[in-house]
Amino acid sequence: LPIVTIDGENARDFDDAVLVEPLGRGFRLTVADADVAHYVAAGSPLDLEARARGTSVYFPDRVVPMLPEELSNGICSLKPGEDRLVKAVRLELDRRGRPVATHFDDAVIRSAARLTYTEVRQALVDRDISVRGALGGLIDPLERAEALARLLMARRRERGSIDFDLPEAEVVLDLRGRPADIVRAERSIAHQMIEEFMLAANEAVARELGRWKLPFLHRVHERPAADSVAALARFLEGFGLRLRLDEGRPTPGAFQAVLEQVRGRPEERLVNTVLLRSMQQARYAAEPLGHFGLATDCYTHFTSPIRRYPDLIVHRLLDVALRGAGRVPPDLVAIAEESSRRERVAMEAEREIVQLKKIQFMQDKAGNVYDGFVSGVAPFGFFVELREVFVEGLVHVTTLGGDFYEHVEAQHLLRGRRTRRTYRVGDPVTVRVAGASVERRAIDFVVANGEVEEPWRRRRRRS
């Protein structure tokens, strides 16, 4: 069978493979995940270390793996042409993408190819003749996979699932490991295909474990707190946007409706960010609290057992449900809390290192001029996101010479008292790099249109 892995160019741990086959007028989706539980016994030293780490941590220049590389990049990695043990979820879906039946199997697969997101995008979106020729017989199943992914996306949005559009930074390193560029990470239909198939598999496993009435690790995302919703509603009013409430509470569909209203507007990025920050953080729990963002009552993590400890636990619990093998861990609550905590630590570390790389990249760019747009406004200045490189910095009000600038919070702008000059979210602006400080974790800009009193000029006049 032409089952394949699809990952980033630099990925080394291939923990899931996918295949979409025709089934009458519908589809059969197979998601095969590395059977890590076969190699990592519950309570073993390997298991205890994986639990302590909780997750793999991904930095621009290295990975701190949850499992030893002999497992994560070796015998558990679904490399092409090599037999690998997997747990497979096979979903039968009708022509509209609705699940009809689900099957779970322990299996051996041999991946037909290790594909990259770029290759798949070139084949499906760009219709690159040379790439399509090289992929040969894989084109038909890939095009079928694209069709199914679009159906799954549409069905998820119909039920109110929220899709944020917040690009992530990708740090391009030179041969010495120094940042050579900061770009917006690509997100194409290739990424969306894998996301949709993983979501479908995770939901299928959650439904199955729920059917067996087994306690298991849920991935939960609780409703936003009332005070956060009130603050969000006030924020949105400044842009003429309204958050619909159902008996005083927002629904996931109401959040998605706001995102659709703001799509293509100058303030789109800011609204996406503020909506995301108004929500509670997703976490792991031993009880079914629902997943607000996905608009589903029951969800879990199953598809990444190489790099997430909760997925490994869920693999074992599926064995308990289907084969009576093993047992339910007595400390699921503690595992959920530990895993949530380790996930937060990993995310903070990843963000910190990416920001550090951005600052390092900008350190030798002092004096360079870039086009950008106002991405945020505060009483002390405004933030600018550059277009050429994916970097954000601050223009401090003290560098805006010849006027006193007031922060008009309701309109998300700064306004000069004398000149009435405004800087509003979404406005285009040209800036000059004033400096970048690793110690302060800051990138400083000044406006480069001739109306600015630059810091070094003010210092010279004072002297």
CSV table of C-alpha atoms in Angstrom, one decimal:
chain,number,residue,atom,x,y,z
A,1,LEU,CA,0.0,0.0,0.0
A,2,PRO,CA,1.3,3.5,-0.8
A,3,ILE,CA,1.3,4.7,2.8
A,4,VAL,CA,3.6,7.6,3.4
A,5,THR,CA,5.0,10.0,6.0
A,6,ILE,CA,4.7,13.8,5.4
A,7,ASP,CA,6.9,16.0,7.6
A,8,GLY,CA,9.2,19.0,7.5
A,9,GLU,CA,12.5,19.0,5.6
A,10,ASN,CA,14.5,18.7,8.9
A,11,ALA,CA,12.4,16.2,10.7
A,12,ARG,CA,14.1,13.0,11.8
A,13,ASP,CA,11.4,11.3,14.0
A,14,PHE,CA,8.6,10.1,11.7
A,15,ASP,CA,5.9,9.0,14.1
A,16,ASP,CA,2.8,8.8,11.8
A,17,ALA,CA,2.1,7.7,8.3
A,18,VAL,CA,-1.1,8.2,6.3
A,19,LEU,CA,-3.0,6.7,3.4
A,20,VAL,CA,-6.4,7.6,1.8
A,21,GLU,CA,-8.0,4.9,-0.3
A,22,PRO,CA,-11.3,4.9,-2.3
A,23,LEU,CA,-14.2,3.1,-0.5
A,24,GLY,CA,-17.3,3.0,-2.7
A,25,ARG,CA,-18.3,6.6,-3.1
A,26,GLY,CA,-16.4,7.5,0.1
A,27,PHE,CA,-12.9,7.1,1.6
A,28,ARG,CA,-10.9,4.9,3.9
A,29,LEU,CA,-8.4,6.9,5.9
A,30,THR,CA,-5.5,5.0,7.6
A,31,VAL,CA,-3.4,6.8,10.2
A,32,ALA,CA,-0.6,4.6,11.4
A,33,ASP,CA,1.4,5.6,14.5
A,34,ALA,CA,4.6,4.2,15.8
A,35,ASP,CA,3.9,1.5,18.4
A,36,VAL,CA,6.2,3.0,21.0
A,37,ALA,CA,4.4,1.1,23.8
A,38,HIS,CA,5.8,-2.1,22.4
A,39,TYR,CA,9.4,-0.9,23.2
A,40,VAL,CA,8.8,1.2,26.3
A,41,ALA,CA,7.2,-0.9,29.1
A,42,ALA,CA,5.1,0.9,31.7
A,43,GLY,CA,7.2,1.6,34.8
A,44,SER,CA,10.6,0.8,33.1
A,45,PRO,CA,13.5,3.3,33.4
A,46,LEU,CA,12.8,4.4,29.9
A,47,ASP,CA,9.2,5.1,30.8
A,48,LEU,CA,10.0,7.0,33.9
A,49,GLU,CA,12.5,9.2,32.1
A,50,ALA,CA,9.9,9.8,29.3
A,51,ARG,CA,7.3,10.8,31.9
A,52,ALA,CA,9.8,13.2,33.6
A,53,ARG,CA,10.5,14.9,30.3
A,54,GLY,CA,6.9,14.8,29.2
A,55,THR,CA,7.6,16.0,25.6
A,56,SER,CA,10.3,16.5,23.1
A,57,VAL,CA,11.5,20.1,22.9
A,58,TYR,CA,12.3,21.6,19.4
A,59,PHE,CA,14.8,24.4,19.0
A,60,PRO,CA,16.0,25.9,15.7
A,61,ASP,CA,19.4,24.1,15.9
A,62,ARG,CA,18.6,20.9,17.9
A,63,VAL,CA,15.9,18.7,19.5
A,64,VAL,CA,15.8,17.6,23.1
A,65,PRO,CA,14.0,14.2,22.6
A,66,MET,CA,11.6,12.7,25.1
A,67,LEU,CA,13.0,9.2,24.1
A,68,PRO,CA,16.5,8.1,23.3
A,69,GLU,CA,17.4,8.7,19.6
A,70,GLU,CA,17.8,5.0,19.1
A,71,LEU,CA,14.1,4.8,19.5
A,72,SER,CA,12.8,8.3,18.3
A,73,ASN,CA,15.0,8.4,15.2
A,74,GLY,CA,15.6,4.7,14.9
A,75,ILE,CA,13.4,1.7,15.4
A,76,CYS,CA,10.2,3.7,16.2
A,77,SER,CA,10.7,6.1,13.3
A,78,LEU,CA,8.6,5.1,10.2
A,79,LYS,CA,11.4,5.2,7.7
A,80,PRO,CA,10.7,4.4,4.1
A,81,GLY,CA,11.4,0.8,3.0
A,82,GLU,CA,11.8,-0.5,6.6
A,83,ASP,CA,9.3,-2.6,8.5
A,84,ARG,CA,7.9,-0.9,11.6
A,85,LEU,CA,5.4,-1.8,14.3
A,86,VAL,CA,2.4,0.6,14.4
A,87,LYS,CA,-1.0,1.1,15.9
A,88,ALA,CA,-3.3,1.9,13.0
A,89,VAL,CA,-6.6,3.8,13.1
A,90,ARG,CA,-8.7,3.0,10.0
A,91,LEU,CA,-11.7,5.3,9.4
A,92,GLU,CA,-14.4,4.6,6.9
A,93,LEU,CA,-16.0,7.8,5.7
A,94,ASP,CA,-18.8,8.6,3.4
A,95,ARG,CA,-18.5,11.0,0.4
A,96,ARG,CA,-19.1,14.0,2.6
A,97,GLY,CA,-16.4,13.0,5.1
A,98,ARG,CA,-18.7,11.7,7.8
A,99,PRO,CA,-17.3,8.7,9.8
A,100,VAL,CA,-19.2,5.5,9.2
A,101,ALA,CA,-17.0,2.9,10.9
A,102,THR,CA,-13.7,2.8,12.7
A,103,HIS,CA,-11.2,-0.1,13.1
A,104,PHE,CA,-8.1,-0.3,15.3
A,105,ASP,CA,-5.2,-2.6,14.5
A,106,ASP,CA,-1.7,-3.5,15.6
A,107,ALA,CA,0.2,-3.8,12.4
A,108,VAL,CA,3.5,-3.8,10.5
A,109,ILE,CA,3.9,-1.3,7.8
A,110,ARG,CA,6.6,-0.4,5.4
A,111,SER,CA,6.4,3.3,4.4
A,112,ALA,CA,6.5,3.8,0.7
A,113,ALA,CA,8.1,7.3,0.9
A,114,ARG,CA,9.3,10.0,3.2
A,115,LEU,CA,7.6,13.1,1.7
A,116,THR,CA,8.1,16.7,2.8
A,117,TYR,CA,5.4,19.4,3.1
A,118,THR,CA,7.2,21.3,0.3
A,119,GLU,CA,7.1,18.3,-2.1
A,120,VAL,CA,3.4,17.8,-1.5
A,121,ARG,CA,2.6,21.4,-1.9
A,122,GLN,CA,4.6,21.5,-5.2
A,123,ALA,CA,2.7,18.5,-6.4
A,124,LEU,CA,-0.8,19.5,-5.4
A,125,VAL,CA,-0.8,23.3,-5.4
A,126,ASP,CA,2.0,24.3,-7.8
A,127,ARG,CA,1.3,21.3,-10.1
A,128,ASP,CA,5.1,21.1,-10.6
A,129,ILE,CA,5.6,18.6,-13.5
A,130,SER,CA,9.0,17.3,-12.4
A,131,VAL,CA,7.8,16.7,-8.8
A,132,ARG,CA,4.6,15.0,-9.9
A,133,GLY,CA,6.7,12.8,-12.3
A,134,ALA,CA,9.0,11.9,-9.4
A,135,LEU,CA,6.1,11.0,-7.2
A,136,GLY,CA,4.5,8.8,-9.9
A,137,GLY,CA,2.0,6.4,-8.4
A,138,LEU,CA,1.7,8.5,-5.2
A,139,ILE,CA,-0.1,11.3,-6.9
A,140,ASP,CA,-3.5,9.7,-7.0
A,141,PRO,CA,-3.6,8.9,-3.2
A,142,LEU,CA,-2.2,12.3,-2.5
A,143,GLU,CA,-5.0,14.0,-4.5
A,144,ARG,CA,-7.5,11.8,-2.8
A,145,ALA,CA,-6.1,12.8,0.6
A,146,GLU,CA,-6.4,16.5,-0.4
A,147,ALA,CA,-10.0,16.0,-1.3
A,148,LEU,CA,-10.8,14.3,2.0
A,149,ALA,CA,-8.9,16.9,4.0
A,150,ARG,CA,-11.0,19.7,2.5
A,151,LEU,CA,-14.2,17.8,3.4
A,152,LEU,CA,-13.0,17.3,7.0
A,153,MET,CA,-12.0,20.9,7.3
A,154,ALA,CA,-15.5,22.0,6.1
A,155,ARG,CA,-17.2,19.7,8.5
A,156,ARG,CA,-15.1,20.9,11.4
A,157,ARG,CA,-15.9,24.5,10.6
A,158,GLU,CA,-19.6,23.7,10.3
A,159,ARG,CA,-19.7,22.5,13.9
A,160,GLY,CA,-17.9,25.7,15.0
A,161,SER,CA,-14.3,24.7,15.4
A,162,ILE,CA,-11.9,27.7,15.6
A,163,ASP,CA,-9.1,28.2,13.1
A,164,PHE,CA,-6.6,30.8,14.1
A,165,ASP,CA,-4.4,32.3,11.4
A,166,LEU,CA,-1.2,33.2,13.3
A,167,PRO,CA,2.0,32.5,11.3
A,168,GLU,CA,5.0,31.1,13.2
A,169,ALA,CA,8.6,32.1,12.8
A,170,GLU,CA,11.1,29.8,11.1
A,171,VAL,CA,14.7,30.4,11.9
A,172,VAL,CA,17.1,29.7,9.0
A,173,LEU,CA,20.6,28.9,10.3
A,174,ASP,CA,23.9,29.1,8.5
A,175,LEU,CA,26.5,26.4,8.7
A,176,ARG,CA,27.8,27.7,12.0
A,177,GLY,CA,24.4,27.6,13.6
A,178,ARG,CA,23.9,31.4,13.5
A,179,PRO,CA,20.6,32.9,12.3
A,180,ALA,CA,20.8,33.7,8.6
A,181,ASP,CA,17.2,34.7,8.1
A,182,ILE,CA,13.8,34.8,9.9
A,183,VAL,CA,10.9,33.8,7.7
A,184,ARG,CA,7.2,33.0,8.1
A,185,ALA,CA,6.8,29.2,8.3
A,186,GLU,CA,5.0,27.8,5.4
A,187,ARG,CA,1.5,26.5,6.0
A,188,SER,CA,0.0,24.9,2.9
A,189,ILE,CA,-2.6,22.2,2.1
A,190,ALA,CA,0.1,19.7,2.9
A,191,HIS,CA,0.2,20.8,6.5
A,192,GLN,CA,-3.6,21.0,6.7
A,193,MET,CA,-4.0,17.4,5.4
A,194,ILE,CA,-1.8,16.0,8.2
A,195,GLU,CA,-3.5,18.2,10.8
A,196,GLU,CA,-7.0,17.1,9.7
A,197,PHE,CA,-6.0,13.4,9.6
A,198,MET,CA,-4.4,13.6,13.1
A,199,LEU,CA,-7.5,15.4,14.5
A,200,ALA,CA,-9.8,12.7,13.0
A,201,ALA,CA,-7.6,9.9,14.4
A,202,ASN,CA,-7.4,11.5,17.9
A,203,GLU,CA,-11.2,12.0,18.0
A,204,ALA,CA,-11.8,8.4,16.9
A,205,VAL,CA,-9.6,7.1,19.7
A,206,ALA,CA,-11.3,9.3,22.2
A,207,ARG,CA,-14.7,8.0,21.1
A,208,GLU,CA,-13.5,4.4,21.4
A,209,LEU,CA,-12.1,4.8,24.9
A,210,GLY,CA,-15.2,6.7,25.9
A,211,ARG,CA,-17.4,3.8,24.5
A,212,TRP,CA,-15.5,1.4,26.8
A,213,LYS,CA,-16.0,3.8,29.7
A,214,LEU,CA,-12.3,3.6,30.5
A,215,PRO,CA,-10.7,6.5,32.3
A,216,PHE,CA,-8.1,8.1,30.0
A,217,LEU,CA,-6.1,11.2,29.4
A,218,HIS,CA,-8.3,13.8,27.8
A,219,ARG,CA,-7.0,16.8,25.9
A,220,VAL,CA,-9.3,19.6,27.3
A,221,HIS,CA,-9.8,23.2,26.4
A,222,GLU,CA,-12.2,24.9,28.8
A,223,ARG,CA,-14.5,27.8,28.0
A,224,PRO,CA,-13.0,31.3,28.3
A,225,ALA,CA,-13.5,32.9,31.8
A,226,ALA,CA,-16.3,35.4,32.1
A,227,ASP,CA,-14.0,38.4,32.8
A,228,SER,CA,-11.8,37.5,29.7
A,229,VAL,CA,-14.9,37.4,27.6
A,230,ALA,CA,-16.1,40.8,28.8
A,231,ALA,CA,-12.6,42.3,28.2
A,232,LEU,CA,-12.6,40.7,24.7
A,233,ALA,CA,-16.0,42.1,23.8
A,234,ARG,CA,-14.8,45.6,24.7
A,235,PHE,CA,-11.7,45.2,22.7
A,236,LEU,CA,-13.6,44.0,19.6
A,237,GLU,CA,-16.0,47.0,19.8
A,238,GLY,CA,-13.1,49.3,19.0
A,239,PHE,CA,-13.0,47.6,15.6
A,240,GLY,CA,-16.7,47.5,15.1
A,241,LEU,CA,-16.8,43.8,15.8
A,242,ARG,CA,-19.4,42.0,17.9
A,243,LEU,CA,-18.9,38.7,19.8
A,244,ARG,CA,-22.2,36.8,19.8
A,245,LEU,CA,-23.2,35.3,23.1
A,246,ASP,CA,-25.4,32.3,23.8
A,247,GLU,CA,-27.1,32.8,27.2
A,248,GLY,CA,-24.2,35.1,28.2
A,249,ARG,CA,-21.5,32.7,27.0
A,250,PRO,CA,-19.6,32.6,23.7
A,251,THR,CA,-19.6,29.6,21.5
A,252,PRO,CA,-16.7,28.4,19.5
A,253,GLY,CA,-18.7,29.3,16.4
A,254,ALA,CA,-18.9,32.9,17.7
A,255,PHE,CA,-15.1,33.1,17.9
A,256,GLN,CA,-14.8,31.7,14.4
A,257,ALA,CA,-17.4,34.2,13.1
A,258,VAL,CA,-15.2,37.1,14.4
A,259,LEU,CA,-12.1,35.6,12.7
A,260,GLU,CA,-14.0,35.4,9.4
A,261,GLN,CA,-15.2,39.0,9.7
A,262,VAL,CA,-11.7,40.3,10.3
A,263,ARG,CA,-10.0,38.3,7.6
A,264,GLY,CA,-8.1,40.5,5.2
A,265,ARG,CA,-8.5,43.6,7.4
A,266,PRO,CA,-5.4,45.5,8.7
A,267,GLU,CA,-6.2,44.4,12.3
A,268,GLU,CA,-6.5,40.7,11.4
A,269,ARG,CA,-3.3,39.6,13.1
A,270,LEU,CA,-4.0,41.6,16.3
A,271,VAL,CA,-7.6,40.3,16.6
A,272,ASN,CA,-6.4,36.7,16.1
A,273,THR,CA,-3.8,37.2,18.8
A,274,VAL,CA,-6.1,38.8,21.3
A,275,LEU,CA,-8.8,36.1,20.7
A,276,LEU,CA,-6.3,33.4,21.4
A,277,ARG,CA,-5.0,35.1,24.5
A,278,SER,CA,-8.5,35.5,25.9
A,279,MET,CA,-8.9,31.7,26.0
A,280,GLN,CA,-7.7,29.3,28.6
A,281,GLN,CA,-4.7,27.1,27.7
A,282,ALA,CA,-5.4,23.6,26.5
A,283,ARG,CA,-4.2,21.0,28.9
A,284,TYR,CA,-4.5,17.3,29.9
A,285,ALA,CA,-7.0,16.1,32.3
A,286,ALA,CA,-8.4,12.7,33.6
A,287,GLU,CA,-12.0,13.9,33.2
A,288,PRO,CA,-13.9,14.9,30.0
A,289,LEU,CA,-14.2,18.7,30.2
A,290,GLY,CA,-14.6,19.1,26.4
A,291,HIS,CA,-12.5,21.0,23.9
A,292,PHE,CA,-13.8,24.5,23.2
A,293,GLY,CA,-11.5,25.3,20.3
A,294,LEU,CA,-12.4,22.1,18.4
A,295,ALA,CA,-16.0,22.3,19.4
A,296,THR,CA,-16.1,18.7,20.6
A,297,ASP,CA,-17.1,17.1,23.8
A,298,CYS,CA,-14.3,14.5,23.8
A,299,TYR,CA,-10.8,14.6,22.5
A,300,THR,CA,-7.4,13.1,23.3
A,301,HIS,CA,-3.8,12.9,22.0
A,302,PHE,CA,-2.8,9.7,20.3
A,303,THR,CA,-0.8,10.4,17.2
A,304,SER,CA,2.6,11.5,18.5
A,305,PRO,CA,3.8,8.8,21.0
A,306,ILE,CA,7.5,9.4,20.1
A,307,ARG,CA,7.4,13.0,21.3
A,308,ARG,CA,4.4,13.3,23.8
A,309,TYR,CA,4.1,11.2,26.9
A,310,PRO,CA,0.2,11.5,27.0
A,311,ASP,CA,0.0,9.8,23.6
A,312,LEU,CA,2.1,6.9,24.9
A,313,ILE,CA,-0.3,6.5,27.8
A,314,VAL,CA,-3.3,6.6,25.4
A,315,HIS,CA,-1.7,3.9,23.3
A,316,ARG,CA,-1.5,1.7,26.4
A,317,LEU,CA,-5.0,2.4,27.3
A,318,LEU,CA,-6.2,1.4,23.8
A,319,ASP,CA,-4.5,-1.9,24.5
A,320,VAL,CA,-6.4,-2.2,27.7
A,321,ALA,CA,-9.7,-1.5,26.0
A,322,LEU,CA,-9.3,-3.7,22.9
A,323,ARG,CA,-7.1,-6.5,24.1
A,324,GLY,CA,-7.3,-6.5,27.9
A,325,ALA,CA,-3.5,-6.0,28.0
A,326,GLY,CA,-2.0,-4.0,30.8
A,327,ARG,CA,-3.9,-1.8,33.2
A,328,VAL,CA,-5.2,1.7,33.7
A,329,PRO,CA,-2.5,3.8,35.5
A,330,PRO,CA,-3.8,4.6,39.0
A,331,ASP,CA,-2.2,8.1,38.9
A,332,LEU,CA,-3.8,9.5,35.7
A,333,VAL,CA,-4.6,12.8,37.4
A,334,ALA,CA,-0.9,13.2,38.4
A,335,ILE,CA,0.2,12.3,34.9
A,336,ALA,CA,-2.2,14.8,33.4
A,337,GLU,CA,-0.9,17.6,35.6
A,338,GLU,CA,2.8,16.7,35.1
A,339,SER,CA,2.3,16.5,31.3
A,340,SER,CA,0.5,19.8,31.2
A,341,ARG,CA,3.3,21.5,33.2
A,342,ARG,CA,6.1,20.0,31.1
A,343,GLU,CA,4.3,21.1,27.9
A,344,ARG,CA,4.1,24.7,29.2
A,345,VAL,CA,7.8,24.7,30.1
A,346,ALA,CA,8.7,23.3,26.6
A,347,MET,CA,6.6,25.9,24.8
A,348,GLU,CA,8.1,28.8,26.9
A,349,ALA,CA,11.6,27.5,26.2
A,350,GLU,CA,10.9,27.2,22.4
A,351,ARG,CA,9.5,30.8,22.3
A,352,GLU,CA,12.4,32.2,24.3
A,353,ILE,CA,15.0,30.7,22.0
A,354,VAL,CA,13.2,31.8,18.8
A,355,GLN,CA,13.0,35.3,20.2
A,356,LEU,CA,16.7,35.2,21.1
A,357,LYS,CA,17.6,34.1,17.6
A,358,LYS,CA,15.5,37.0,16.2
A,359,ILE,CA,17.4,39.5,18.4
A,360,GLN,CA,20.8,37.9,17.4
A,361,PHE,CA,19.8,38.2,13.7
A,362,MET,CA,19.0,41.9,14.1
A,363,GLN,CA,22.1,42.9,16.1
A,364,ASP,CA,24.1,43.7,13.0
A,365,LYS,CA,21.2,45.4,11.2
A,366,ALA,CA,21.4,48.7,13.1
A,367,GLY,CA,20.7,51.6,10.6
A,368,ASN,CA,18.9,49.3,8.1
A,369,VAL,CA,15.5,50.5,6.9
A,370,TYR,CA,12.5,48.2,6.5
A,371,ASP,CA,8.9,48.4,5.6
A,372,GLY,CA,6.4,47.0,8.0
A,373,PHE,CA,3.0,47.6,9.7
A,374,VAL,CA,1.8,48.6,13.1
A,375,SER,CA,1.1,45.3,14.9
A,376,GLY,CA,0.2,46.6,18.3
A,377,VAL,CA,-0.3,49.9,20.3
A,378,ALA,CA,0.4,50.6,23.9
A,379,PRO,CA,0.8,53.8,26.0
A,380,PHE,CA,4.6,53.6,25.7
A,381,GLY,CA,4.7,53.2,21.9
A,382,PHE,CA,3.8,50.9,19.1
A,383,PHE,CA,5.0,47.6,17.8
A,384,VAL,CA,6.0,47.1,14.2
A,385,GLU,CA,6.1,43.8,12.3
A,386,LEU,CA,8.5,43.8,9.4
A,387,ARG,CA,7.5,42.5,6.0
A,388,GLU,CA,10.9,41.4,4.7
A,389,VAL,CA,11.9,39.4,7.8
A,390,PHE,CA,9.5,38.0,10.3
A,391,VAL,CA,10.6,40.2,13.2
A,392,GLU,CA,8.7,42.6,15.5
A,393,GLY,CA,10.2,45.5,17.4
A,394,LEU,CA,9.1,48.6,19.4
A,395,VAL,CA,9.0,52.2,18.4
A,396,HIS,CA,9.0,54.0,21.8
A,397,VAL,CA,7.0,57.2,22.2
A,398,THR,CA,10.1,59.0,23.3
A,399,THR,CA,11.6,58.7,19.8
A,400,LEU,CA,8.5,60.4,18.2
A,401,GLY,CA,9.8,63.9,18.3
A,402,GLY,CA,8.0,67.2,18.3
A,403,ASP,CA,4.7,66.1,19.9
A,404,PHE,CA,3.1,64.4,22.8
A,405,TYR,CA,1.4,61.1,21.8
A,406,GLU,CA,-1.8,60.0,23.6
A,407,HIS,CA,-2.9,56.3,23.7
A,408,VAL,CA,-6.5,56.1,22.5
A,409,GLU,CA,-7.2,52.5,23.7
A,410,ALA,CA,-10.7,52.2,22.3
A,411,GLN,CA,-9.5,53.0,18.7
A,412,HIS,CA,-6.2,51.1,19.1
A,413,LEU,CA,-4.0,54.1,18.1
A,414,LEU,CA,-1.5,56.7,19.3
A,415,ARG,CA,-2.4,60.3,18.4
A,416,GLY,CA,-0.2,63.4,18.6
A,417,ARG,CA,-1.8,66.3,20.5
A,418,ARG,CA,-0.4,69.0,18.3
A,419,THR,CA,0.1,67.4,14.9
A,420,ARG,CA,-2.9,64.9,15.2
A,421,ARG,CA,-0.6,62.4,13.6
A,422,THR,CA,-1.8,58.8,14.3
A,423,TYR,CA,-0.3,55.4,14.4
A,424,ARG,CA,-3.0,52.8,14.3
A,425,VAL,CA,-3.0,49.0,14.2
A,426,GLY,CA,-2.5,47.9,10.6
A,427,ASP,CA,-1.0,51.2,9.4
A,428,PRO,CA,2.0,50.8,7.0
A,429,VAL,CA,5.2,52.3,8.4
A,430,THR,CA,8.8,52.4,7.4
A,431,VAL,CA,11.3,52.0,10.3
A,432,ARG,CA,15.0,52.1,10.9
A,433,VAL,CA,16.6,49.6,13.3
A,434,ALA,CA,17.9,51.5,16.3
A,435,GLY,CA,19.3,48.4,18.1
A,436,ALA,CA,18.8,44.9,19.3
A,437,SER,CA,19.7,43.9,22.9
A,438,VAL,CA,20.0,40.3,24.1
A,439,GLU,CA,20.2,41.5,27.7
A,440,ARG,CA,16.9,43.4,27.4
A,441,ARG,CA,15.4,40.8,25.0
A,442,ALA,CA,14.3,43.8,22.9
A,443,ILE,CA,14.5,45.0,19.3
A,444,ASP,CA,14.1,48.8,19.0
A,445,PHE,CA,13.0,50.7,15.9
A,446,VAL,CA,12.5,54.4,15.0
A,447,VAL,CA,10.2,55.8,12.4
A,448,ALA,CA,12.3,56.5,9.2
A,449,ASN,CA,10.1,59.1,7.5
A,450,GLY,CA,11.9,62.3,8.5
A,451,GLU,CA,9.5,63.2,11.3
A,452,VAL,CA,11.3,61.4,14.0
A,453,GLU,CA,13.8,62.7,16.5
A,454,GLU,CA,16.1,59.8,16.7
A,455,PRO,CA,17.7,58.8,20.1
A,456,TRP,CA,21.3,59.6,19.1
A,457,ARG,CA,20.3,63.1,17.9
A,458,ARG,CA,18.5,63.8,21.2
A,459,ARG,CA,21.6,62.7,23.2
A,460,ARG,CA,23.9,64.9,21.1
A,461,ARG,CA,21.7,68.0,21.7
A,462,ARG,CA,21.6,67.4,25.4
A,463,SER,CA,25.4,67.2,25.5
